[in-house]
Amino acid sequence: MKLYIKGDFKKKITFGYEELAHKMWTERINGKELSISHSGNDETLQEENLISLYHNKWLNDNRWSNSDIVALHSFLKMENISLEFELARVSDYRETGEYLRIASSHKDILTVDKRAFYIMAIEVATALDGIISEDDRVTWIRVDEFKERHADVLLLSFEEAHEMGLKEVFNIECVKDPIWAELKKQRAEYIKIHGERIWEDEKCW
C-alpha cells in the first residue's frame, strides 16, 4: 500500500514518533505499554518528515507466537509503515521532491495495520494542512474525504482490528509492495548519474 501527501512543508509536525504510534495502534495492550520498533526518531519526524514504525505483535500478544502462525513464516506480523519524501530514498536523502509518501512493506496488509496506515496519513496530512492521493498523484482528496472513504476501517477499535488480524494472517498472501523494487531501481539509476553520497562522517577519512 502507498499514498502521497501534498502539504505546506513550511509547517512542522509537532508530535513525536511514540505519540504517533499510539494513535496508529494503541497506547497499551494487555495491561502493558505497546512495544514498537522504529527507524528514525522525534527529530527526523519533526525536521525531515521521516519515520518508519511497526508494532511488535509477538511481544504485545503471545498469540502471535502460536505455532500455527509461526509456521506460516509470514512477515505480515512485522508490517513496517514508512513516511518519507518521495525522492529521499532514491537520492540517499539528498533530494526531497514535491510530496511525502507513506508506504507499507506489503501490498495487502492486515486490518490492524491498514487502520494504522490510514491514521498515520490523517495525522500527518492534518499537521501539514495537506491533501492525500491514493492513485499515484492523479487525484487528490481532503482529509475529511479520506476519513469518509475509509470509515469502515477507521471506525474499528484497535482491539477489533487486532482480533481480525489474528485470523487474516492465515488468508492474506505475504507479497512485498512493488514500490520497494521500483525505488531500488530508481536509486540505482540515480547513483549512476550522481554517484554515491559521501556522508559527513566519511569526509575525514
PDB file of C-alpha atoms in Angstrom:
ATOM      1  CA  MET A   1       0.000   0.000   0.000  1.00  0.00           C
ATOM      2  CA  LYS A   2       1.141   3.517  -0.683  1.00  0.00           C
ATOM      3  CA  LEU A   3      -0.250   7.025  -0.800  1.00  0.00           C
ATOM      4  CA  TYR A   4       1.065  10.557  -1.210  1.00  0.00           C
ATOM      5  CA  ILE A   5       0.571  13.749   0.773  1.00  0.00           C
ATOM      6  CA  LYS A   6       0.865  17.262  -0.639  1.00  0.00           C
ATOM      7  CA  GLY A   7       1.044  19.884   2.068  1.00  0.00           C
ATOM      8  CA  ASP A   8       2.594  23.028   3.481  1.00  0.00           C
ATOM      9  CA  PHE A   9       6.085  21.777   4.251  1.00  0.00           C
ATOM     10  CA  LYS A  10       6.980  25.045   5.963  1.00  0.00           C
ATOM     11  CA  LYS A  11       4.830  23.719   8.795  1.00  0.00           C
ATOM     12  CA  LYS A  12       6.307  21.261  11.296  1.00  0.00           C
ATOM     13  CA  ILE A  13       4.903  18.080  12.734  1.00  0.00           C
ATOM     14  CA  THR A  14       4.705  18.735  16.463  1.00  0.00           C
ATOM     15  CA  PHE A  15       4.076  15.234  17.830  1.00  0.00           C
ATOM     16  CA  GLY A  16       6.738  12.603  18.453  1.00  0.00           C
ATOM     17  CA  TYR A  17       7.006   9.124  16.997  1.00  0.00           C
ATOM     18  CA  GLU A  18       5.717   7.398  20.140  1.00  0.00           C
ATOM     19  CA  GLU A  19       2.624   9.588  20.252  1.00  0.00           C
ATOM     20  CA  LEU A  20       2.066   8.868  16.566  1.00  0.00           C
ATOM     21  CA  ALA A  21       2.473   5.101  17.103  1.00  0.00           C
ATOM     22  CA  HIS A  22      -0.002   5.158  19.994  1.00  0.00           C
ATOM     23  CA  LYS A  23      -2.574   6.859  17.755  1.00  0.00           C
ATOM     24  CA  MET A  24      -1.905   4.398  14.933  1.00  0.00           C
ATOM     25  CA  TRP A  25      -2.233   1.296  17.083  1.00  0.00           C
ATOM     26  CA  THR A  26      -2.819   1.787  20.804  1.00  0.00           C
ATOM     27  CA  GLU A  27      -1.002   3.039  23.891  1.00  0.00           C
ATOM     28  CA  ARG A  28      -1.432  -0.095  25.974  1.00  0.00           C
ATOM     29  CA  ILE A  29      -2.216  -3.720  25.195  1.00  0.00           C
ATOM     30  CA  ASN A  30      -2.827  -6.486  27.723  1.00  0.00           C
ATOM     31  CA  GLY A  31      -2.027  -4.026  30.508  1.00  0.00           C
ATOM     32  CA  LYS A  32       1.408  -3.145  29.122  1.00  0.00           C
ATOM     33  CA  GLU A  33       2.734  -0.255  27.067  1.00  0.00           C
ATOM     34  CA  LEU A  34       2.739  -1.009  23.358  1.00  0.00           C
ATOM     35  CA  SER A  35       6.080  -2.361  22.126  1.00  0.00           C
ATOM     36  CA  ILE A  36       7.128  -0.732  18.842  1.00  0.00           C
ATOM     37  CA  SER A  37      10.204  -0.747  16.623  1.00  0.00           C
ATOM     38  CA  HIS A  38      11.241   2.374  14.754  1.00  0.00           C
ATOM     39  CA  SER A  39      13.770   3.749  12.312  1.00  0.00           C
ATOM     40  CA  GLY A  40      14.151   7.462  12.903  1.00  0.00           C
ATOM     41  CA  ASN A  41      13.158   9.445  15.973  1.00  0.00           C
ATOM     42  CA  ASP A  42      11.338  12.604  17.058  1.00  0.00           C
ATOM     43  CA  GLU A  43      13.929  14.788  15.323  1.00  0.00           C
ATOM     44  CA  THR A  44      13.695  13.036  11.943  1.00  0.00           C
ATOM     45  CA  LEU A  45       9.902  13.034  12.135  1.00  0.00           C
ATOM     46  CA  GLN A  46       9.610  16.712  13.055  1.00  0.00           C
ATOM     47  CA  GLU A  47      12.506  18.108  11.000  1.00  0.00           C
ATOM     48  CA  GLU A  48      12.567  15.809   7.958  1.00  0.00           C
ATOM     49  CA  ASN A  49       9.102  14.202   7.901  1.00  0.00           C
ATOM     50  CA  LEU A  50      10.896  10.859   8.098  1.00  0.00           C
ATOM     51  CA  ILE A  51       9.955   7.832  10.240  1.00  0.00           C
ATOM     52  CA  SER A  52       9.343   4.076   9.959  1.00  0.00           C
ATOM     53  CA  LEU A  53       7.214   2.276  12.534  1.00  0.00           C
ATOM     54  CA  TYR A  54       5.859  -1.150  13.311  1.00  0.00           C
ATOM     55  CA  HIS A  55       4.389  -2.645  16.417  1.00  0.00           C
ATOM     56  CA  ASN A  56       5.961  -5.858  17.659  1.00  0.00           C
ATOM     57  CA  LYS A  57       2.880  -8.049  17.586  1.00  0.00           C
ATOM     58  CA  TRP A  58       4.538 -11.124  19.121  1.00  0.00           C
ATOM     59  CA  LEU A  59       5.826  -9.048  22.070  1.00  0.00           C
ATOM     60  CA  ASN A  60       2.460  -7.389  22.627  1.00  0.00           C
ATOM     61  CA  ASP A  61       0.328 -10.534  22.432  1.00  0.00           C
ATOM     62  CA  ASN A  62       1.719 -14.057  22.726  1.00  0.00           C
ATOM     63  CA  ARG A  63      -0.958 -15.382  20.376  1.00  0.00           C
ATOM     64  CA  TRP A  64       1.248 -14.135  17.539  1.00  0.00           C
ATOM     65  CA  SER A  65       3.815 -16.711  18.681  1.00  0.00           C
ATOM     66  CA  ASN A  66       1.300 -19.537  18.273  1.00  0.00           C
ATOM     67  CA  SER A  67       2.922 -22.428  16.399  1.00  0.00           C
ATOM     68  CA  ASP A  68       0.354 -22.238  13.582  1.00  0.00           C
ATOM     69  CA  ILE A  69       1.201 -18.573  12.926  1.00  0.00           C
ATOM     70  CA  VAL A  70       4.949 -19.121  13.301  1.00  0.00           C
ATOM     71  CA  ALA A  71       4.730 -21.975  10.772  1.00  0.00           C
ATOM     72  CA  LEU A  72       3.423 -19.530   8.159  1.00  0.00           C
ATOM     73  CA  HIS A  73       6.793 -17.702   8.095  1.00  0.00           C
ATOM     74  CA  SER A  74       4.696 -14.635   7.261  1.00  0.00           C
ATOM     75  CA  PHE A  75       6.256 -11.211   7.582  1.00  0.00           C
ATOM     76  CA  LEU A  76       2.770  -9.687   7.777  1.00  0.00           C
ATOM     77  CA  LYS A  77       3.157  -9.813  11.545  1.00  0.00           C
ATOM     78  CA  MET A  78       6.061  -7.351  11.188  1.00  0.00           C
ATOM     79  CA  GLU A  79       4.424  -4.745   8.955  1.00  0.00           C
ATOM     80  CA  ASN A  80       6.600  -1.670   8.536  1.00  0.00           C
ATOM     81  CA  ILE A  81       4.872   1.641   7.750  1.00  0.00           C
ATOM     82  CA  SER A  82       7.220   4.318   6.417  1.00  0.00           C
ATOM     83  CA  LEU A  83       6.874   8.059   5.960  1.00  0.00           C
ATOM     84  CA  GLU A  84       9.377   9.947   3.798  1.00  0.00           C
ATOM     85  CA  PHE A  85       9.673  12.405   0.933  1.00  0.00           C
ATOM     86  CA  GLU A  86       9.191  10.764  -2.452  1.00  0.00           C
ATOM     87  CA  LEU A  87      12.814  11.244  -3.602  1.00  0.00           C
ATOM     88  CA  ALA A  88      14.542  10.794  -0.244  1.00  0.00           C
ATOM     89  CA  ARG A  89      15.405   7.096  -0.515  1.00  0.00           C
ATOM     90  CA  VAL A  90      16.183   7.276  -4.245  1.00  0.00           C
ATOM     91  CA  SER A  91      18.713  10.094  -3.760  1.00  0.00           C
ATOM     92  CA  ASP A  92      20.280   8.868  -0.497  1.00  0.00           C
ATOM     93  CA  TYR A  93      18.397  11.711   1.202  1.00  0.00           C
ATOM     94  CA  ARG A  94      19.948  14.432  -0.960  1.00  0.00           C
ATOM     95  CA  GLU A  95      16.626  15.457  -2.506  1.00  0.00           C
ATOM     96  CA  THR A  96      13.028  15.539  -1.352  1.00  0.00           C
ATOM     97  CA  GLY A  97      10.638  16.009  -4.261  1.00  0.00           C
ATOM     98  CA  GLU A  98       7.222  17.644  -4.044  1.00  0.00           C
ATOM     99  CA  TYR A  99       5.320  15.087  -1.992  1.00  0.00           C
ATOM    100  CA  LEU A 100       5.505  12.864   1.051  1.00  0.00           C
ATOM    101  CA  ARG A 101       4.942   9.139   0.584  1.00  0.00           C
ATOM    102  CA  ILE A 102       3.552   6.667   3.109  1.00  0.00           C
ATOM    103  CA  ALA A 103       4.170   3.037   2.172  1.00  0.00           C
ATOM    104  CA  SER A 104       3.718  -0.331   3.825  1.00  0.00           C
ATOM    105  CA  SER A 105       6.077  -3.273   3.453  1.00  0.00           C
ATOM    106  CA  HIS A 106       3.460  -5.425   1.765  1.00  0.00           C
ATOM    107  CA  LYS A 107       0.863  -5.000  -0.961  1.00  0.00           C
ATOM    108  CA  ASP A 108      -2.018  -6.382   1.105  1.00  0.00           C
ATOM    109  CA  ILE A 109      -1.846  -5.883   4.859  1.00  0.00           C
ATOM    110  CA  LEU A 110      -3.733  -6.898   7.979  1.00  0.00           C
ATOM    111  CA  THR A 111      -6.646  -4.686   9.020  1.00  0.00           C
ATOM    112  CA  VAL A 112      -4.868  -3.703  12.250  1.00  0.00           C
ATOM    113  CA  ASP A 113      -2.002  -2.257  10.181  1.00  0.00           C
ATOM    114  CA  LYS A 114      -4.279  -0.834   7.485  1.00  0.00           C
ATOM    115  CA  ARG A 115      -6.013   1.123  10.237  1.00  0.00           C
ATOM    116  CA  ALA A 116      -2.608   2.330  11.455  1.00  0.00           C
ATOM    117  CA  PHE A 117      -1.602   3.256   7.891  1.00  0.00           C
ATOM    118  CA  TYR A 118      -4.714   5.401   7.438  1.00  0.00           C
ATOM    119  CA  ILE A 119      -4.266   7.067  10.830  1.00  0.00           C
ATOM    120  CA  MET A 120      -0.667   7.997  10.005  1.00  0.00           C
ATOM    121  CA  ALA A 121      -1.899   9.604   6.784  1.00  0.00           C
ATOM    122  CA  ILE A 122      -4.608  11.543   8.634  1.00  0.00           C
ATOM    123  CA  GLU A 123      -2.279  12.759  11.401  1.00  0.00           C
ATOM    124  CA  VAL A 124       0.485  13.856   9.025  1.00  0.00           C
ATOM    125  CA  ALA A 125      -1.812  15.455   6.452  1.00  0.00           C
ATOM    126  CA  THR A 126      -3.696  17.312   9.202  1.00  0.00           C
ATOM    127  CA  ALA A 127      -0.461  18.609  10.752  1.00  0.00           C
ATOM    128  CA  LEU A 128       0.749  19.901   7.370  1.00  0.00           C
ATOM    129  CA  ASP A 129      -2.593  21.217   6.058  1.00  0.00           C
ATOM    130  CA  GLY A 130      -2.274  18.568   3.394  1.00  0.00           C
ATOM    131  CA  ILE A 131      -4.334  16.635   0.863  1.00  0.00           C
ATOM    132  CA  ILE A 132      -3.981  12.948   0.017  1.00  0.00           C
ATOM    133  CA  SER A 133      -3.650  10.915  -3.181  1.00  0.00           C
ATOM    134  CA  GLU A 134      -4.192   7.157  -3.328  1.00  0.00           C
ATOM    135  CA  ASP A 135      -3.899   6.826  -7.122  1.00  0.00           C
ATOM    136  CA  ASP A 136      -0.259   7.800  -7.668  1.00  0.00           C
ATOM    137  CA  ARG A 137      -0.873  11.562  -7.564  1.00  0.00           C
ATOM    138  CA  VAL A 138      -3.583  11.640 -10.237  1.00  0.00           C
ATOM    139  CA  THR A 139      -6.376  12.878  -7.955  1.00  0.00           C
ATOM    140  CA  TRP A 140      -6.307  14.437  -4.504  1.00  0.00           C
ATOM    141  CA  ILE A 141      -8.821  14.458  -1.653  1.00  0.00           C
ATOM    142  CA  ARG A 142      -9.168  16.363   1.603  1.00  0.00           C
ATOM    143  CA  VAL A 143      -8.588  14.692   4.959  1.00  0.00           C
ATOM    144  CA  ASP A 144     -12.312  14.646   5.746  1.00  0.00           C
ATOM    145  CA  GLU A 145     -12.998  12.889   2.428  1.00  0.00           C
ATOM    146  CA  PHE A 146     -10.243  10.379   3.162  1.00  0.00           C
ATOM    147  CA  LYS A 147     -11.786   9.649   6.566  1.00  0.00           C
ATOM    148  CA  GLU A 148     -15.172   9.081   4.981  1.00  0.00           C
ATOM    149  CA  ARG A 149     -13.723   6.828   2.264  1.00  0.00           C
ATOM    150  CA  HIS A 150     -12.077   4.544   4.822  1.00  0.00           C
ATOM    151  CA  ALA A 151     -14.629   4.815   7.622  1.00  0.00           C
ATOM    152  CA  ASP A 152     -15.199   1.047   7.638  1.00  0.00           C
ATOM    153  CA  VAL A 153     -11.631   0.533   8.877  1.00  0.00           C
ATOM    154  CA  LEU A 154     -11.154   3.745  10.852  1.00  0.00           C
ATOM    155  CA  LEU A 155     -14.277   3.161  12.954  1.00  0.00           C
ATOM    156  CA  LEU A 156     -12.877  -0.139  14.208  1.00  0.00           C
ATOM    157  CA  SER A 157     -11.240  -0.062  17.618  1.00  0.00           C
ATOM    158  CA  PHE A 158      -7.666  -1.300  17.880  1.00  0.00           C
ATOM    159  CA  GLU A 159      -8.944  -4.362  19.724  1.00  0.00           C
ATOM    160  CA  GLU A 160     -11.406  -5.210  16.943  1.00  0.00           C
ATOM    161  CA  ALA A 161      -8.813  -4.756  14.204  1.00  0.00           C
ATOM    162  CA  HIS A 162      -6.233  -6.727  16.165  1.00  0.00           C
ATOM    163  CA  GLU A 163      -8.559  -9.701  16.574  1.00  0.00           C
ATOM    164  CA  MET A 164      -9.285  -9.590  12.849  1.00  0.00           C
ATOM    165  CA  GLY A 165      -5.550  -9.681  12.123  1.00  0.00           C
ATOM    166  CA  LEU A 166      -5.090 -12.900  14.057  1.00  0.00           C
ATOM    167  CA  LYS A 167      -7.470 -14.563  11.570  1.00  0.00           C
ATOM    168  CA  GLU A 168      -6.424 -12.666   8.424  1.00  0.00           C
ATOM    169  CA  VAL A 169      -2.775 -13.710   8.712  1.00  0.00           C
ATOM    170  CA  PHE A 170      -3.806 -17.199   7.553  1.00  0.00           C
ATOM    171  CA  ASN A 171      -5.526 -15.906   4.419  1.00  0.00           C
ATOM    172  CA  ILE A 172      -3.549 -12.911   3.132  1.00  0.00           C
ATOM    173  CA  GLU A 173      -0.634 -13.701   0.844  1.00  0.00           C
ATOM    174  CA  CYS A 174       2.605 -12.084   2.003  1.00  0.00           C
ATOM    175  CA  VAL A 175       3.695 -10.120  -1.094  1.00  0.00           C
ATOM    176  CA  LYS A 176       6.114  -7.202  -0.885  1.00  0.00           C
ATOM    177  CA  ASP A 177       4.660  -3.975  -2.222  1.00  0.00           C
ATOM    178  CA  PRO A 178       6.022  -3.218  -5.736  1.00  0.00           C
ATOM    179  CA  ILE A 179       7.061   0.283  -4.631  1.00  0.00           C
ATOM    180  CA  TRP A 180      10.193  -1.116  -2.964  1.00  0.00           C
ATOM    181  CA  ALA A 181      11.548  -2.782  -6.123  1.00  0.00           C
ATOM    182  CA  GLU A 182      10.686   0.367  -8.061  1.00  0.00           C
ATOM    183  CA  LEU A 183      12.579   2.571  -5.590  1.00  0.00           C
ATOM    184  CA  LYS A 184      15.586   0.250  -5.682  1.00  0.00           C
ATOM    185  CA  LYS A 185      15.692   0.540  -9.470  1.00  0.00           C
ATOM    186  CA  GLN A 186      15.314   4.328  -9.359  1.00  0.00           C
ATOM    187  CA  ARG A 187      18.100   4.607  -6.784  1.00  0.00           C
ATOM    188  CA  ALA A 188      20.478   2.574  -8.997  1.00  0.00           C
ATOM    189  CA  GLU A 189      19.721   4.909 -11.899  1.00  0.00           C
ATOM    190  CA  TYR A 190      20.224   7.975  -9.693  1.00  0.00           C
ATOM    191  CA  ILE A 191      23.591   6.692  -8.421  1.00  0.00           C
ATOM    192  CA  LYS A 192      24.789   6.091 -11.987  1.00  0.00           C
ATOM    193  CA  ILE A 193      24.272   9.787 -12.702  1.00  0.00           C
ATOM    194  CA  HIS A 194      25.165  11.422  -9.376  1.00  0.00           C
ATOM    195  CA  GLY A 195      27.428   8.879  -7.676  1.00  0.00           C
ATOM    196  CA  GLU A 196      27.262   7.544  -4.145  1.00  0.00           C
ATOM    197  CA  ARG A 197      26.623  10.074  -1.432  1.00  0.00           C
ATOM    198  CA  ILE A 198      29.576  10.915   0.785  1.00  0.00           C
ATOM    199  CA  TRP A 199      28.260  11.343   4.329  1.00  0.00           C
ATOM    200  CA  GLU A 200      29.759  13.926   6.697  1.00  0.00           C
ATOM    201  CA  ASP A 201      31.403  11.328   8.953  1.00  0.00           C
ATOM    202  CA  GLU A 202      33.180   9.813   5.928  1.00  0.00           C
ATOM    203  CA  LYS A 203      34.798  13.062   4.776  1.00  0.00           C
ATOM    204  CA  CYS A 204      37.514  12.971   7.407  1.00  0.00           C
ATOM    205  CA  TRP A 205      38.925   9.674   6.103  1.00  0.00           C
TER     206      TRP A 205
END
